[in-house]
CSV table of C-alpha atoms in Angstrom, one decimal:
chain,number,residue,atom,x,y,z
A,1,MET,CA,0.0,0.0,0.0
A,2,GLU,CA,1.4,3.4,-1.1
A,3,LEU,CA,1.7,5.9,1.7
A,4,SER,CA,0.6,8.6,-0.7
A,5,VAL,CA,-2.8,6.9,-0.8
A,6,LEU,CA,-3.2,5.8,2.8
A,7,LEU,CA,-2.0,9.0,4.5
A,8,PRO,CA,-4.5,11.5,2.9
A,9,PHE,CA,-7.3,9.0,3.7
A,10,ILE,CA,-6.2,8.8,7.4
A,11,VAL,CA,-5.9,12.6,7.6
A,12,ASN,CA,-9.4,13.0,6.1
A,13,VAL,CA,-10.9,10.5,8.5
A,14,ILE,CA,-9.3,12.2,11.5
A,15,VAL,CA,-10.5,15.7,10.4
A,16,GLY,CA,-14.0,14.3,9.9
A,17,GLY,CA,-13.9,12.8,13.4
A,18,LEU,CA,-12.8,16.1,14.9
A,19,ILE,CA,-15.7,17.9,13.2
A,20,LEU,CA,-18.1,15.3,14.6
A,21,GLY,CA,-16.3,15.6,17.9
A,22,PHE,CA,-17.0,19.3,18.2
A,23,VAL,CA,-20.8,18.6,18.0
A,24,TYR,CA,-20.4,16.0,20.7
A,25,ALA,CA,-18.3,18.4,22.8
A,26,ILE,CA,-21.0,21.2,22.7
A,27,ILE,CA,-23.7,18.7,23.7
A,28,ALA,CA,-21.5,17.2,26.4
A,29,LEU,CA,-21.0,20.7,28.0
A,30,GLY,CA,-24.7,20.8,28.8
A,31,TYR,CA,-24.4,17.5,30.8
A,32,THR,CA,-21.2,18.5,32.6
A,33,MET,CA,-22.3,22.0,33.6
A,34,VAL,CA,-25.6,20.7,35.2
A,35,TYR,CA,-23.7,17.8,36.9
A,36,GLY,CA,-21.0,20.2,38.2
A,37,VAL,CA,-23.7,22.3,40.0
A,38,LEU,CA,-26.3,19.8,41.1
A,39,GLN,CA,-24.6,16.4,40.7
A,40,LEU,CA,-27.6,15.5,38.5
A,41,ILE,CA,-27.4,13.7,35.2
A,42,ASN,CA,-29.9,15.6,33.1
A,43,PHE,CA,-30.9,12.9,30.6
A,44,ALA,CA,-33.5,15.3,29.2
A,45,HIS,CA,-30.6,17.3,27.7
A,46,SER,CA,-30.7,15.1,24.6
A,47,GLU,CA,-34.2,16.3,23.9
A,48,VAL,CA,-33.3,19.9,24.7
A,49,PHE,CA,-30.6,19.6,22.1
A,50,ILE,CA,-32.9,18.1,19.5
A,51,THR,CA,-35.4,20.8,20.2
A,52,GLY,CA,-32.8,23.3,19.1
A,53,ALA,CA,-32.3,21.3,15.9
A,54,VAL,CA,-36.1,21.4,15.3
A,55,VAL,CA,-36.1,25.2,15.9
A,56,GLY,CA,-33.2,25.6,13.5
A,57,PHE,CA,-35.1,23.6,10.9
A,58,GLU,CA,-38.1,25.8,11.2
A,59,ILE,CA,-36.1,29.0,10.9
A,60,PHE,CA,-34.3,27.8,7.8
A,61,ARG,CA,-37.7,26.6,6.3
A,62,ILE,CA,-39.4,29.9,6.9
A,63,LEU,CA,-36.5,31.8,5.4
A,64,GLN,CA,-35.6,29.5,2.5
A,65,ASP,CA,-37.1,31.9,-0.1
A,66,SER,CA,-35.9,35.0,1.6
A,67,PRO,CA,-33.2,37.1,-0.1
A,68,MET,CA,-31.5,37.4,3.3
A,69,ASN,CA,-27.8,36.6,3.5
A,70,GLY,CA,-27.1,32.9,4.3
A,71,TYR,CA,-24.9,33.7,7.3
A,72,LEU,CA,-27.6,36.0,8.7
A,73,LYS,CA,-30.1,33.1,8.4
A,74,LEU,CA,-27.6,30.9,10.2
A,75,LEU,CA,-27.2,33.5,13.0
A,76,LEU,CA,-31.0,33.8,13.3
A,77,ALA,CA,-31.4,30.0,13.5
A,78,LEU,CA,-28.6,29.8,16.2
A,79,MET,CA,-30.0,32.6,18.3
A,80,SER,CA,-33.6,31.2,18.1
A,81,ALA,CA,-32.4,27.7,19.0
A,82,MET,CA,-30.4,29.1,21.9
A,83,VAL,CA,-33.4,31.0,23.3
A,84,VAL,CA,-35.9,28.2,23.0
A,85,SER,CA,-33.6,25.4,24.2
A,86,GLY,CA,-32.3,27.6,27.1
A,87,LEU,CA,-35.7,28.6,28.3
A,88,LEU,CA,-37.0,25.0,28.0
A,89,ASN,CA,-34.1,23.8,30.1
A,90,VAL,CA,-34.9,26.4,32.8
A,91,LEU,CA,-38.5,25.3,32.7
A,92,ILE,CA,-37.5,21.7,33.2
A,93,GLU,CA,-35.4,22.6,36.2
A,94,ARG,CA,-38.1,24.7,37.7
A,95,LEU,CA,-40.9,22.2,37.3
A,96,ALA,CA,-39.3,18.8,37.4
A,97,TYR,CA,-36.0,19.0,39.3
A,98,ARG,CA,-36.3,21.8,41.9
A,99,PRO,CA,-39.1,20.2,43.9
A,100,LEU,CA,-37.0,17.0,44.1
A,101,ARG,CA,-33.7,18.6,45.3
A,102,GLY,CA,-33.9,17.0,48.7
A,103,ALA,CA,-35.0,13.6,47.4
A,104,PRO,CA,-32.8,10.5,47.1
A,105,ARG,CA,-30.6,10.8,43.9
A,106,LEU,CA,-32.4,8.0,42.1
A,107,VAL,CA,-35.7,10.0,42.1
A,108,PRO,CA,-34.4,13.0,40.0
A,109,LEU,CA,-32.6,10.6,37.7
A,110,ILE,CA,-35.8,8.7,37.0
A,111,THR,CA,-37.6,12.0,36.6
A,112,ALA,CA,-35.0,13.1,34.0
A,113,ILE,CA,-35.6,10.0,32.0
A,114,GLY,CA,-39.4,10.6,32.2
A,115,VAL,CA,-39.0,14.2,31.0
A,116,SER,CA,-36.8,13.0,28.1
A,117,LEU,CA,-39.6,10.6,27.0
A,118,ILE,CA,-42.3,13.3,27.3
A,119,LEU,CA,-40.3,15.8,25.3
A,120,GLN,CA,-39.8,13.2,22.5
A,121,ASP,CA,-43.5,12.7,22.1
A,122,VAL,CA,-44.3,16.4,22.4
A,123,LEU,CA,-41.9,17.2,19.6
A,124,ARG,CA,-43.3,14.3,17.5
A,125,PHE,CA,-46.9,15.6,18.2
A,126,LEU,CA,-46.0,19.2,17.2
A,127,GLU,CA,-44.3,18.3,14.0
A,128,GLY,CA,-47.0,15.7,13.3
A,129,LEU,CA,-49.6,18.5,13.3
A,130,GLN,CA,-47.8,19.8,10.2
A,131,GLY,CA,-47.6,16.3,8.6
A,132,ARG,CA,-43.9,16.0,9.2
A,133,PHE,CA,-41.6,13.5,10.9
A,134,ASP,CA,-38.2,13.5,9.3
A,135,LEU,CA,-37.1,17.2,9.0
A,136,THR,CA,-34.7,17.8,6.2
A,137,TYR,CA,-32.6,21.0,6.6
A,138,THR,CA,-32.9,23.5,3.8
A,139,LEU,CA,-29.4,25.1,4.0
A,140,PRO,CA,-28.5,28.5,2.4
A,141,ALA,CA,-26.9,28.3,-1.1
A,142,GLY,CA,-23.3,27.4,-1.0
A,143,PHE,CA,-23.2,25.8,2.5
A,144,GLY,CA,-22.9,22.3,0.9
A,145,ASN,CA,-20.0,23.3,-1.5
A,146,LYS,CA,-16.4,22.3,-1.0
A,147,PHE,CA,-14.5,24.7,1.2
A,148,CYS,CA,-12.6,27.3,-0.9
A,149,ALA,CA,-13.1,25.3,-4.1
A,150,ALA,CA,-13.9,28.2,-6.5
A,151,GLU,CA,-10.9,29.1,-8.6
A,152,GLY,CA,-10.0,32.7,-8.4
A,153,SER,CA,-11.4,33.1,-4.9
A,154,SER,CA,-9.2,34.7,-2.3
A,155,CYS,CA,-9.0,31.5,-0.3
A,156,ALA,CA,-8.6,29.1,-3.2
A,157,PRO,CA,-4.9,28.5,-2.4
A,158,LEU,CA,-5.9,27.4,1.1
A,159,GLY,CA,-8.6,25.1,-0.2
A,160,ASN,CA,-6.2,23.6,-2.7
A,161,PHE,CA,-3.5,23.1,0.0
A,162,LEU,CA,-6.0,21.4,2.4
A,163,ARG,CA,-7.2,19.0,-0.3
A,164,SER,CA,-3.6,18.2,-1.3
A,165,VAL,CA,-3.0,16.9,2.3
A,166,GLY,CA,-6.2,14.9,2.3
A,167,VAL,CA,-8.5,17.4,4.1
A,168,ASP,CA,-11.6,17.5,1.9
A,169,VAL,CA,-14.3,19.4,3.8
A,170,GLN,CA,-17.4,21.4,2.9
A,171,LEU,CA,-18.1,25.0,3.8
A,172,LYS,CA,-20.7,23.8,6.3
A,173,ASP,CA,-18.0,21.8,8.2
A,174,VAL,CA,-15.9,24.8,8.5
A,175,ILE,CA,-18.9,26.8,9.7
A,176,LEU,CA,-19.6,24.1,12.3
A,177,VAL,CA,-16.1,24.2,13.7
A,178,VAL,CA,-16.0,28.0,13.8
A,179,VAL,CA,-19.4,28.2,15.6
A,180,ALA,CA,-18.3,25.5,18.1
A,181,LEU,CA,-15.0,27.3,18.8
A,182,VAL,CA,-16.8,30.6,19.3
A,183,SER,CA,-19.3,28.9,21.7
A,184,LEU,CA,-16.4,27.3,23.7
A,185,THR,CA,-14.5,30.6,23.9
A,186,VAL,CA,-17.6,32.5,25.1
A,187,LEU,CA,-18.4,29.8,27.6
A,188,ASN,CA,-14.9,29.8,29.0
A,189,TYR,CA,-15.0,33.6,29.3
A,190,VAL,CA,-18.4,33.5,31.1
A,191,VAL,CA,-17.4,30.8,33.5
A,192,ASN,CA,-13.9,32.1,34.4
A,193,ARG,CA,-14.0,35.8,33.9
A,194,THR,CA,-17.4,37.1,34.9
A,195,ARG,CA,-19.2,37.5,38.3
A,196,LEU,CA,-21.9,35.2,37.0
A,197,GLY,CA,-19.4,32.5,36.3
A,198,LYS,CA,-17.7,33.0,39.7
A,199,ALA,CA,-21.0,32.7,41.4
A,200,ILE,CA,-21.9,29.5,39.5
A,201,ARG,CA,-18.5,28.0,40.5
A,202,ALA,CA,-19.1,29.0,44.1
A,203,VAL,CA,-22.5,27.2,44.1
A,204,SER,CA,-21.0,24.1,42.5
A,205,GLN,CA,-18.3,23.9,45.2
A,206,ASP,CA,-20.5,24.6,48.3
A,207,ARG,CA,-24.1,25.6,47.9
A,208,VAL,CA,-24.7,26.4,51.6
A,209,THR,CA,-21.6,28.5,52.0
A,210,ALA,CA,-22.3,30.3,48.8
A,211,GLY,CA,-25.7,31.2,50.2
A,212,LEU,CA,-24.2,32.6,53.3
A,213,MET,CA,-22.0,34.8,51.1
A,214,GLY,CA,-25.2,36.3,49.6
A,215,ILE,CA,-25.3,34.2,46.4
A,216,ASP,CA,-28.8,33.1,45.4
A,217,SER,CA,-28.2,29.5,44.6
A,218,ASN,CA,-31.6,29.0,42.9
A,219,ARG,CA,-30.8,31.8,40.4
A,220,MET,CA,-27.3,30.4,39.7
A,221,ILE,CA,-28.8,26.9,39.1
A,222,SER,CA,-31.3,28.4,36.7
A,223,ALA,CA,-28.5,30.3,35.0
A,224,THR,CA,-26.6,27.1,34.7
A,225,PHE,CA,-29.6,25.4,33.0
A,226,LEU,CA,-30.1,28.4,30.8
A,227,ILE,CA,-26.4,28.3,29.6
A,228,GLY,CA,-26.5,24.5,29.2
A,229,GLY,CA,-29.7,24.6,27.3
A,230,ALA,CA,-28.4,27.4,25.0
A,231,LEU,CA,-25.4,25.3,24.2
A,232,GLY,CA,-27.8,22.4,23.5
A,233,GLY,CA,-29.6,24.7,21.0
A,234,VAL,CA,-26.4,25.6,19.3
A,235,SER,CA,-25.3,21.9,19.0
A,236,GLY,CA,-28.8,21.0,17.7
A,237,VAL,CA,-28.5,23.4,14.8
A,238,LEU,CA,-24.9,22.2,14.1
A,239,PHE,CA,-26.1,18.6,14.2
A,240,GLY,CA,-28.9,19.4,11.7
A,241,ILE,CA,-26.4,21.2,9.4
A,242,LYS,CA,-24.0,18.3,9.6
A,243,PHE,CA,-26.4,15.4,9.1
A,244,GLY,CA,-29.2,17.1,7.1
A,245,THR,CA,-32.2,15.3,8.7
A,246,VAL,CA,-33.5,15.2,12.2
A,247,ASN,CA,-36.7,14.0,13.9
A,248,ALA,CA,-38.0,13.9,17.5
A,249,TYR,CA,-36.0,10.8,18.3
A,250,SER,CA,-32.7,11.9,16.8
A,251,GLY,CA,-31.3,13.2,20.1
A,252,PHE,CA,-31.0,9.8,21.8
A,253,ASP,CA,-27.8,8.4,20.1
A,254,PRO,CA,-25.8,11.6,20.0
A,255,GLY,CA,-27.0,12.4,23.5
A,256,ILE,CA,-25.7,9.1,24.9
A,257,ILE,CA,-22.4,9.5,23.1
A,258,ALA,CA,-22.1,13.1,24.4
A,259,PHE,CA,-22.8,11.9,27.9
A,260,THR,CA,-20.2,9.3,27.5
A,261,ALA,CA,-17.8,12.0,26.3
A,262,ALA,CA,-18.5,14.0,29.5
A,263,VAL,CA,-17.8,11.0,31.7
A,264,LEU,CA,-14.7,10.1,29.7
A,265,GLY,CA,-13.3,13.6,30.1
A,266,GLY,CA,-14.3,13.8,33.7
A,267,ILE,CA,-17.9,14.6,34.5
A,268,GLY,CA,-18.1,18.2,35.8
A,269,SER,CA,-15.0,19.3,33.9
A,270,ILE,CA,-15.6,21.7,31.0
A,271,PRO,CA,-12.2,21.0,29.4
A,272,GLY,CA,-12.8,17.3,30.0
A,273,ALA,CA,-16.1,17.4,28.1
A,274,VAL,CA,-14.4,19.0,25.1
A,275,LEU,CA,-11.5,16.6,25.1
A,276,GLY,CA,-13.9,13.6,25.5
A,277,GLY,CA,-16.1,14.8,22.6
A,278,LEU,CA,-13.2,15.2,20.3
A,279,LEU,CA,-11.7,11.8,21.2
A,280,LEU,CA,-15.0,10.0,20.7
A,281,GLY,CA,-15.7,11.8,17.4
A,282,VAL,CA,-12.3,10.6,16.0
A,283,ILE,CA,-12.7,7.1,17.4
A,284,GLN,CA,-16.2,6.7,16.0
A,285,ASN,CA,-15.1,7.9,12.6
A,286,LEU,CA,-12.1,5.6,12.5
A,287,ILE,CA,-14.2,2.5,13.4
A,288,GLY,CA,-16.8,3.5,10.9
A,289,VAL,CA,-14.3,3.2,8.0
A,290,MET,CA,-12.4,0.2,9.4
A,291,ASN,CA,-13.7,-1.9,6.4
A,292,ILE,CA,-12.1,0.6,4.0
A,293,PHE,CA,-8.8,0.3,6.0
A,294,GLY,CA,-9.1,-3.4,5.5
A,295,ASP,CA,-9.4,-3.0,1.7
A,296,LEU,CA,-6.5,-0.6,1.6
A,297,LEU,CA,-4.2,-2.7,3.7
A,298,GLY,CA,-5.4,-6.0,2.3
A,299,ILE,CA,-6.6,-7.3,5.7
A,300,ASP,CA,-9.8,-9.3,5.0
A,301,ASN,CA,-10.9,-9.6,8.7
A,302,LEU,CA,-11.3,-5.8,8.9
A,303,GLY,CA,-13.8,-5.9,6.0
A,304,THR,CA,-16.6,-7.1,8.3
A,305,ILE,CA,-16.3,-4.0,10.5
A,306,ASP,CA,-18.4,-1.3,8.9
A,307,ALA,CA,-20.2,1.9,10.0
A,308,SER,CA,-22.8,-0.1,12.0
A,309,TYR,CA,-20.1,-0.9,14.6
A,310,SER,CA,-19.0,2.7,15.0
A,311,LYS,CA,-21.2,3.4,18.0
A,312,ILE,CA,-19.7,0.7,20.2
A,313,GLY,CA,-16.2,2.2,20.0
A,314,PRO,CA,-16.8,5.1,22.3
A,315,PHE,CA,-18.2,2.8,25.0
A,316,ILE,CA,-15.3,0.4,24.8
A,317,VAL,CA,-12.8,3.2,25.2
A,318,LEU,CA,-14.8,4.6,28.1
A,319,VAL,CA,-14.7,1.3,30.0
A,320,LEU,CA,-11.0,0.8,29.4
A,321,ILE,CA,-10.1,4.4,30.5
A,322,LEU,CA,-12.4,4.3,33.6
A,323,ILE,CA,-10.8,1.0,34.7
A,324,PHE,CA,-7.4,2.8,35.1
A,325,LYS,CA,-8.7,6.3,35.8
A,326,PRO,CA,-12.2,6.2,37.4
A,327,THR,CA,-12.6,10.0,37.5
A,328,GLY,CA,-12.0,10.4,33.7
A,329,LEU,CA,-9.2,12.0,31.8
A,330,LEU,CA,-9.4,15.4,33.4
A,331,GLY,CA,-11.7,14.7,36.4
A,332,LYS,CA,-10.7,15.2,40.0
A,333,SER,CA,-11.6,13.0,43.0
A,334,ASN,CA,-14.1,14.6,45.4
A,335,VAL,CA,-13.2,14.1,49.0
A,336,GLU,CA,-16.1,14.5,51.4
A,337,LYS,CA,-15.3,15.6,54.9
A,338,VAL,CA,-17.3,14.0,57.7
């Protein structure tokens, strides 16, 4: 096998995995932020995320014949998804989780699963009223084109260079990465550089002591759910842009993998959620093309491993890493004083 054929293929697979990993990372942040404050696994987050995808679909559908610039359509879709998903997450916390704060941990966990199932059927019902189930994104013109492929454009040399080293991406993939990086940068600033972020971190460390210092823990918890839900809305739109079609049940698989990414990186750790998402995206992509590797390398046994096996890879890696580092890659052990 010539290296000139194999190397560009590997590079393209890894880049595709990183693009997918950014979607998982943004979803995983919603899980890890809520857990960091409440020690609650919000399984309803997968439906909050897919609600953002549905909102994004509706915005693109409404504006498909509008002469508005495509990037403005994208911005409007992202902002609308952030608002709807963020407020939905706050509503879930207020109605379903807050009354159960003093209950045994299993109770809010079961409630989260119940809320997840309710939201799935509510979404199915609302879209069913319009006679729709699978929602196919109508993207602005040019989003599906190859990145910097037009000859004579100012970035054509960059596009040609990327393709020469095996990186063959579409404009929508570049948009996805840029939006994800901007979201992560803003989140990092809010959490580490603002009074709101400091208050949220104080509540996550010790809710009682934070209250004695004058911090309203209920408001900070609501703010955490708002931020986590808004990130879910962003990731929902990015998911729809990446895969093209969503429905009320599309949130389950990516939600579980994103939760796995949060655990892998260290549940409660924001950098850990990002690292876990990127790793699982690459691993899933590599396993999905293992049969192609088999053909290229002449290994017949690899030919039976196709894309249908890609979902088991993240969980195998999770189990192996947690055996040796139970707190995850960047997680820290919590020592309770008695």
